[in-house]
PDB file of C-alpha atoms in Angstrom:
ATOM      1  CA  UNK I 827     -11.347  -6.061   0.352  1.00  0.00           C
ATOM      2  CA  UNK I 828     -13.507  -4.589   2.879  1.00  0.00           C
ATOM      3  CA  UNK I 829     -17.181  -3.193   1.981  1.00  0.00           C
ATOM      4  CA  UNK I 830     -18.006  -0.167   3.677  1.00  0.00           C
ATOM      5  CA  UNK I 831     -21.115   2.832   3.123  1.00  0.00           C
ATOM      6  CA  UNK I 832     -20.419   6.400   2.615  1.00  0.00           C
ATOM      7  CA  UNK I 833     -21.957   8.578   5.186  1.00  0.00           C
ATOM      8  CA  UNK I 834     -20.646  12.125   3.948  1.00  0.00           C
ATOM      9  CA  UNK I 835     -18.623  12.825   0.765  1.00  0.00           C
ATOM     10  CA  UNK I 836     -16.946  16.444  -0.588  1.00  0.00           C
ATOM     11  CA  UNK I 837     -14.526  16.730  -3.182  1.00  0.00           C
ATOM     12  CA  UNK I 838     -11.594  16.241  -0.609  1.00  0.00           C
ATOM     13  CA  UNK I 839     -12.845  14.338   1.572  1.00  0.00           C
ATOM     14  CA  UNK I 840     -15.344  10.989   2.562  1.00  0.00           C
ATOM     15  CA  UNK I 841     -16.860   9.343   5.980  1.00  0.00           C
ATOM     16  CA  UNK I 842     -17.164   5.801   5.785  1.00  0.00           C
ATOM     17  CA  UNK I 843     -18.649   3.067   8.118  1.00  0.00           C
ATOM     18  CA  UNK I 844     -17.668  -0.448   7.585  1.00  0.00           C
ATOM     19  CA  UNK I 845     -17.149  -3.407  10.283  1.00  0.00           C
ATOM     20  CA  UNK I 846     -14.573  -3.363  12.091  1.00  0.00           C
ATOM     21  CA  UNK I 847     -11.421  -5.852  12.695  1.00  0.00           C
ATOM     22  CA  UNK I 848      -8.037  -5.298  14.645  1.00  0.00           C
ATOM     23  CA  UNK I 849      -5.776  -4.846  10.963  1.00  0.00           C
ATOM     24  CA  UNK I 850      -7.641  -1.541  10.248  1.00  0.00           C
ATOM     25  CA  UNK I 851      -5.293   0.165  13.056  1.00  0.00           C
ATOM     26  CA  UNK I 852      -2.227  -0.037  11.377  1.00  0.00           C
ATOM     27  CA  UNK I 853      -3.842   1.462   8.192  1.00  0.00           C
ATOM     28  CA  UNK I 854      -3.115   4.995   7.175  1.00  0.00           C
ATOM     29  CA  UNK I 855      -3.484   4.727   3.608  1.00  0.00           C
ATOM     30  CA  UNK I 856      -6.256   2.543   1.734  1.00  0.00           C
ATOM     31  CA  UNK I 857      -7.615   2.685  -1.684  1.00  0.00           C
ATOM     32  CA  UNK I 858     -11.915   2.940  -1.880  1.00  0.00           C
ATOM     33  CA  UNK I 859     -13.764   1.558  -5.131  1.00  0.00           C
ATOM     34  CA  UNK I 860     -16.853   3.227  -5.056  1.00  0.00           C
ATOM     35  CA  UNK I 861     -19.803   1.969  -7.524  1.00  0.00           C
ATOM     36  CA  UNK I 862     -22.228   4.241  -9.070  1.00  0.00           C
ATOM     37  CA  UNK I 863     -25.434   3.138 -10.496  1.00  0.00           C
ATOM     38  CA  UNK I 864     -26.577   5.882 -13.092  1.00  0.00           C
ATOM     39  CA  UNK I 865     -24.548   6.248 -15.482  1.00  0.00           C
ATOM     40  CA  UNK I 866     -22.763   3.179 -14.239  1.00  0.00           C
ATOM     41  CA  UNK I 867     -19.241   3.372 -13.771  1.00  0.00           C
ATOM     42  CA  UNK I 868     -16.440   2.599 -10.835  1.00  0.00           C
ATOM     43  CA  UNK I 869     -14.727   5.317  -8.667  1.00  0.00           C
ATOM     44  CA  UNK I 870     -10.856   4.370  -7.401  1.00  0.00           C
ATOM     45  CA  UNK I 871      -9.923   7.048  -4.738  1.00  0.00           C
ATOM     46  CA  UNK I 872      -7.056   7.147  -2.649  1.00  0.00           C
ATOM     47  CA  UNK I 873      -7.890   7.792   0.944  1.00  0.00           C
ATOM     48  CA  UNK I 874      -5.598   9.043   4.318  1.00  0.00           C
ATOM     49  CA  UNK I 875      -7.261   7.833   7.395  1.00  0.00           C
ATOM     50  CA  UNK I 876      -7.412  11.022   9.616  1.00  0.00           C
ATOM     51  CA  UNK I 877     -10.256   9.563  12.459  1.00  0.00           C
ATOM     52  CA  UNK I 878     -11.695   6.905  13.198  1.00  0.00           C
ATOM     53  CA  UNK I 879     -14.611   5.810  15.700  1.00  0.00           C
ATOM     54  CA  UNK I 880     -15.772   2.838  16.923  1.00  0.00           C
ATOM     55  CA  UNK I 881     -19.498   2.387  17.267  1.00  0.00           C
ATOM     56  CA  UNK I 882     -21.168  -1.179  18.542  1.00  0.00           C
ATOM     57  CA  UNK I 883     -24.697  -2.382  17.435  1.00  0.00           C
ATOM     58  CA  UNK I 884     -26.082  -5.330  18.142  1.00  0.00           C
ATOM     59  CA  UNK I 885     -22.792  -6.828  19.300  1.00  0.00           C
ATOM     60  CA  UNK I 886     -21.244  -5.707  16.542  1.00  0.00           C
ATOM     61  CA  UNK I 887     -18.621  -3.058  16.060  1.00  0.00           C
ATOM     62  CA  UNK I 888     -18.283  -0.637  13.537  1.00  0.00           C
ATOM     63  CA  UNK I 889     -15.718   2.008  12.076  1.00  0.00           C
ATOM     64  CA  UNK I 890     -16.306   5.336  11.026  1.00  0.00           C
ATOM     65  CA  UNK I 891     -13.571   6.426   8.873  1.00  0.00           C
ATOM     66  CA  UNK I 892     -13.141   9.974   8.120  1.00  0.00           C
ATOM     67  CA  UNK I 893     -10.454  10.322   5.710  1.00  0.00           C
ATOM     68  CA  UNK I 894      -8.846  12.769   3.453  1.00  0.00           C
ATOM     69  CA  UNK I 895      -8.765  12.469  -0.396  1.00  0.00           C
ATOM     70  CA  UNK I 896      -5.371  12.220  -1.814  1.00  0.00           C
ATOM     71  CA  UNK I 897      -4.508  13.885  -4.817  1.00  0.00           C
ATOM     72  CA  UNK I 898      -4.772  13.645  -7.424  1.00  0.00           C
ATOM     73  CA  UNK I 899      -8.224  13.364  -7.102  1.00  0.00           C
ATOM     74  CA  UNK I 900     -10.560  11.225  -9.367  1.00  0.00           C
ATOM     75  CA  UNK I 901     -12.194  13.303 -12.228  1.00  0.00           C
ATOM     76  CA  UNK I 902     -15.593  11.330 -12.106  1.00  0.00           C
ATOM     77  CA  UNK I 903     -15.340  11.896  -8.436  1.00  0.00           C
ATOM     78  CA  UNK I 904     -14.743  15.806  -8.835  1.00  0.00           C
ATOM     79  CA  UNK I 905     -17.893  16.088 -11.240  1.00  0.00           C
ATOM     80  CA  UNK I 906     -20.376  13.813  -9.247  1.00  0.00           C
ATOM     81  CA  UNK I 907     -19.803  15.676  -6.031  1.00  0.00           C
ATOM     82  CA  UNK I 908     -20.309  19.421  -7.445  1.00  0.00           C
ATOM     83  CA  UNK I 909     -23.266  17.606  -9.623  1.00  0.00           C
ATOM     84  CA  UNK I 910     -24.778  16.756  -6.272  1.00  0.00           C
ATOM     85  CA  UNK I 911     -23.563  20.084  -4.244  1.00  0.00           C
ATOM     86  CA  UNK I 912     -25.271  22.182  -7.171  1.00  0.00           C
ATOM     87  CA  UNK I 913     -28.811  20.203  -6.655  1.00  0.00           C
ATOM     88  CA  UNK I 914     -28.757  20.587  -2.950  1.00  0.00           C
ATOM     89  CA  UNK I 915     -28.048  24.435  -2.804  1.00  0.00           C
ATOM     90  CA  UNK I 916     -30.866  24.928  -5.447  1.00  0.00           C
TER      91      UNK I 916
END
């Protein structure tokens, strides 16, 4: 279990940040639980790794992930992202 914060998000694809240790190298494939507030409910999306940088802050060093969405993708997923894309371009 590692927490992490989503920077960007589209249907097929997300940008993630989340501190950084040595096992995230080897890891090409990871699962994300993402927790919405309203309505509540809990997001499982299957995630490829495709780049990663490392940033360092305060003597701390962070990941951002960008990583593809694997299909099939989550419903709830599919819905909040146009939701969001349809406010935006209003």
């Amino acid at each position: 279990l590692q927490p992490c914060s989503i920077i960007d998000a589209s249907v097929h694809g997300i940008q993630i940040i989340t501190p950084y240790n040595l096992q995230m190298q080897n890891i090409e494939n990871f699962k994300l639980k993402i927790d919405f507030e309203n309505p509540e409910e809990n997001v499982i999306l299957s995630a490829h790794k495709i780049h990663t940088r490392l940033n360092e802050v305060n003597g701390r060093t962070f990941a951002s992930i960008s990583c593809q969405l694997l299909d099939p993708i989550n419903f709830s997923w599919k819905n909040r992202i146009i939701s969001i894309i349809e406010i935006v371009t209003k």
